[in-house]
Amino acid sequence: MNCPYCCHPEQKVLDSRPCRDGHAIRRRRECDHCHRRFTTFEEIERARLFLVKRDGSREEFSREKLLSGMFLACRKRPVPHARIVDVSVMIEQELLDEGDLEVPSARVGKMVLNHLSEIDEVAYIRFASVYEKFETPAEFSRFVDVIRKKSNV
């Protein structure tokens, strides 16, 4: 790494400390040539995860898109914002832990449905209506009936 001021390649590290909840290291450096100080951050480069869509196309996984879909399903429901964020982080981490860099989007959808079924039934049904691509009120009604039967058991 070169000094951002004089481009000299040699510096000394004055201070190092963890940051970003232990996922990065902040280093305070001083250039050996111009003696100016600057800060660098060092973090692990994470693997990039790709979703394989139903039509076969591939798209990079986006936690923001995942959150957007979950927020939409939970809109005007008594579900804490932090809970939705926690679920999205858990889903992403689980996918990364599996080690596959290409994951079917249907797998992610099922993971979201599993979590939403535990959090809020209405949000679960909303998300499922898009995920399952209901085309008629009868399909939607049959799905809700299945949910009712499971709830009463």
Tab-separated table of C-alpha atoms in Angstrom:
chain	number	residue	atom	x	y	z
A	1	MET	CA	0.000	0.000	0.000
A	2	ASN	CA	1.318	3.447	-0.882
A	3	CYS	CA	0.971	6.641	1.133
A	4	PRO	CA	-2.083	8.562	-0.141
A	5	TYR	CA	-0.109	11.843	0.054
A	6	CYS	CA	3.317	11.102	-1.438
A	7	CYS	CA	2.838	7.548	-2.824
A	8	HIS	CA	5.804	6.223	-0.829
A	9	PRO	CA	5.418	2.456	-0.262
A	10	GLU	CA	6.804	2.324	3.292
A	11	GLN	CA	4.788	3.161	6.431
A	12	LYS	CA	4.660	2.099	10.020
A	13	VAL	CA	1.538	1.077	11.889
A	14	LEU	CA	0.943	3.265	14.945
A	15	ASP	CA	-2.272	1.697	16.201
A	16	SER	CA	-4.546	-1.246	15.329
A	17	ARG	CA	-7.958	-1.953	16.742
A	18	PRO	CA	-10.981	-4.024	15.783
A	19	CYS	CA	-14.033	-2.264	14.377
A	20	ARG	CA	-17.324	-3.051	12.608
A	21	ASP	CA	-18.255	-5.591	15.277
A	22	GLY	CA	-14.927	-7.387	14.930
A	23	HIS	CA	-15.234	-7.909	11.177
A	24	ALA	CA	-12.555	-5.353	10.303
A	25	ILE	CA	-9.358	-3.841	11.653
A	26	ARG	CA	-8.715	-0.104	11.730
A	27	ARG	CA	-5.045	0.798	11.398
A	28	ARG	CA	-3.509	4.208	11.990
A	29	ARG	CA	-0.369	4.561	9.851
A	30	GLU	CA	2.455	7.040	9.399
A	31	CYS	CA	4.402	7.404	6.165
A	32	ASP	CA	8.178	6.902	6.562
A	33	HIS	CA	8.853	9.514	3.884
A	34	CYS	CA	6.476	12.483	4.452
A	35	HIS	CA	5.513	11.583	8.075
A	36	ARG	CA	1.825	12.270	7.430
A	37	ARG	CA	-0.716	10.021	9.089
A	38	PHE	CA	-3.664	8.195	7.567
A	39	THR	CA	-6.136	5.481	8.471
A	40	THR	CA	-6.774	2.210	6.679
A	41	PHE	CA	-9.402	-0.468	7.189
A	42	GLU	CA	-8.737	-4.136	6.594
A	43	GLU	CA	-11.553	-6.651	6.274
A	44	ILE	CA	-12.114	-10.142	4.979
A	45	GLU	CA	-13.178	-10.327	1.373
A	46	ARG	CA	-16.395	-12.284	1.367
A	47	ALA	CA	-17.381	-14.709	-1.347
A	48	ARG	CA	-19.917	-13.356	-3.819
A	49	LEU	CA	-23.150	-15.270	-3.866
A	50	PHE	CA	-25.284	-15.597	-7.008
A	51	LEU	CA	-28.946	-16.533	-7.367
A	52	VAL	CA	-30.122	-18.722	-10.210
A	53	LYS	CA	-33.554	-17.432	-11.181
A	54	ARG	CA	-36.448	-19.573	-12.434
A	55	ASP	CA	-35.680	-18.603	-16.041
A	56	GLY	CA	-32.046	-19.725	-15.645
A	57	SER	CA	-30.558	-16.231	-15.471
A	58	ARG	CA	-28.076	-15.387	-12.728
A	59	GLU	CA	-28.003	-12.339	-10.493
A	60	GLU	CA	-25.790	-11.370	-7.582
A	61	PHE	CA	-27.432	-11.901	-4.195
A	62	SER	CA	-28.605	-8.637	-2.677
A	63	ARG	CA	-29.555	-8.420	0.974
A	64	GLU	CA	-31.271	-5.126	0.139
A	65	LYS	CA	-33.617	-6.883	-2.302
A	66	LEU	CA	-34.273	-9.604	0.258
A	67	LEU	CA	-35.058	-6.972	2.889
A	68	SER	CA	-37.283	-5.079	0.475
A	69	GLY	CA	-39.432	-8.149	-0.164
A	70	MET	CA	-39.651	-8.961	3.524
A	71	PHE	CA	-40.483	-5.361	4.480
A	72	LEU	CA	-43.227	-5.328	1.866
A	73	ALA	CA	-44.722	-8.549	3.255
A	74	CYS	CA	-44.526	-7.172	6.816
A	75	ARG	CA	-45.867	-3.731	5.936
A	76	LYS	CA	-48.285	-2.420	8.588
A	77	ARG	CA	-47.764	-5.554	10.661
A	78	PRO	CA	-46.457	-5.657	14.245
A	79	VAL	CA	-43.075	-7.032	13.195
A	80	PRO	CA	-40.026	-5.183	14.538
A	81	HIS	CA	-37.686	-3.781	11.895
A	82	ALA	CA	-34.709	-5.335	13.701
A	83	ARG	CA	-36.296	-8.799	13.481
A	84	ILE	CA	-36.563	-8.551	9.697
A	85	VAL	CA	-32.951	-7.395	9.418
A	86	ASP	CA	-31.808	-10.235	11.701
A	87	VAL	CA	-33.635	-12.794	9.552
A	88	SER	CA	-32.056	-11.427	6.370
A	89	VAL	CA	-28.591	-11.665	7.928
A	90	MET	CA	-29.305	-15.230	9.095
A	91	ILE	CA	-30.474	-16.261	5.633
A	92	GLU	CA	-27.416	-14.760	3.936
A	93	GLN	CA	-25.067	-16.363	6.464
A	94	GLU	CA	-26.735	-19.754	6.097
A	95	LEU	CA	-26.359	-19.568	2.319
A	96	LEU	CA	-22.684	-18.636	2.626
A	97	ASP	CA	-22.095	-21.410	5.176
A	98	GLU	CA	-23.472	-23.986	2.731
A	99	GLY	CA	-20.552	-23.144	0.463
A	100	ASP	CA	-22.422	-23.048	-2.849
A	101	LEU	CA	-21.757	-19.803	-4.702
A	102	GLU	CA	-24.809	-20.322	-6.929
A	103	VAL	CA	-28.115	-20.848	-5.158
A	104	PRO	CA	-31.563	-21.315	-6.716
A	105	SER	CA	-33.777	-18.314	-5.962
A	106	ALA	CA	-36.500	-20.801	-4.970
A	107	ARG	CA	-34.268	-21.920	-2.072
A	108	VAL	CA	-34.067	-18.346	-0.787
A	109	GLY	CA	-37.829	-17.937	-1.172
A	110	LYS	CA	-38.460	-21.067	0.891
A	111	MET	CA	-36.072	-19.856	3.579
A	112	VAL	CA	-37.949	-16.543	3.782
A	113	LEU	CA	-41.280	-18.374	3.958
A	114	ASN	CA	-40.026	-20.588	6.792
A	115	HIS	CA	-38.936	-17.578	8.825
A	116	LEU	CA	-42.054	-15.527	8.078
A	117	SER	CA	-44.299	-18.426	9.114
A	118	GLU	CA	-42.729	-18.181	12.579
A	119	ILE	CA	-42.912	-14.381	12.732
A	120	ASP	CA	-46.318	-13.364	11.333
A	121	GLU	CA	-48.993	-15.385	9.486
A	122	VAL	CA	-50.259	-12.424	7.452
A	123	ALA	CA	-46.731	-11.541	6.274
A	124	TYR	CA	-46.224	-15.215	5.454
A	125	ILE	CA	-49.376	-15.305	3.313
A	126	ARG	CA	-48.473	-12.029	1.588
A	127	PHE	CA	-44.992	-13.275	0.693
A	128	ALA	CA	-46.342	-16.672	-0.390
A	129	SER	CA	-48.899	-15.057	-2.678
A	130	VAL	CA	-46.080	-13.512	-4.702
A	131	TYR	CA	-43.662	-16.428	-4.339
A	132	GLU	CA	-46.239	-19.064	-5.339
A	133	LYS	CA	-47.631	-16.817	-8.123
A	134	PHE	CA	-51.303	-17.238	-7.267
A	135	GLU	CA	-53.343	-16.380	-10.331
A	136	THR	CA	-56.893	-16.813	-9.058
A	137	PRO	CA	-58.702	-16.068	-5.796
A	138	ALA	CA	-59.429	-19.802	-5.525
A	139	GLU	CA	-55.696	-20.635	-5.395
A	140	PHE	CA	-55.210	-17.981	-2.751
A	141	SER	CA	-58.187	-19.275	-0.748
A	142	ARG	CA	-56.922	-22.879	-0.866
A	143	PHE	CA	-53.543	-21.717	0.449
A	144	VAL	CA	-55.168	-19.791	3.312
A	145	ASP	CA	-57.292	-22.847	4.166
A	146	VAL	CA	-54.132	-24.974	4.432
A	147	ILE	CA	-52.634	-22.365	6.787
A	148	ARG	CA	-55.812	-22.357	8.902
A	149	LYS	CA	-55.737	-26.139	9.238
A	150	LYS	CA	-52.091	-26.074	10.327
A	151	SER	CA	-52.861	-23.341	12.887
A	152	ASN	CA	-55.724	-25.298	14.435
A	153	VAL	CA	-53.745	-28.532	14.827
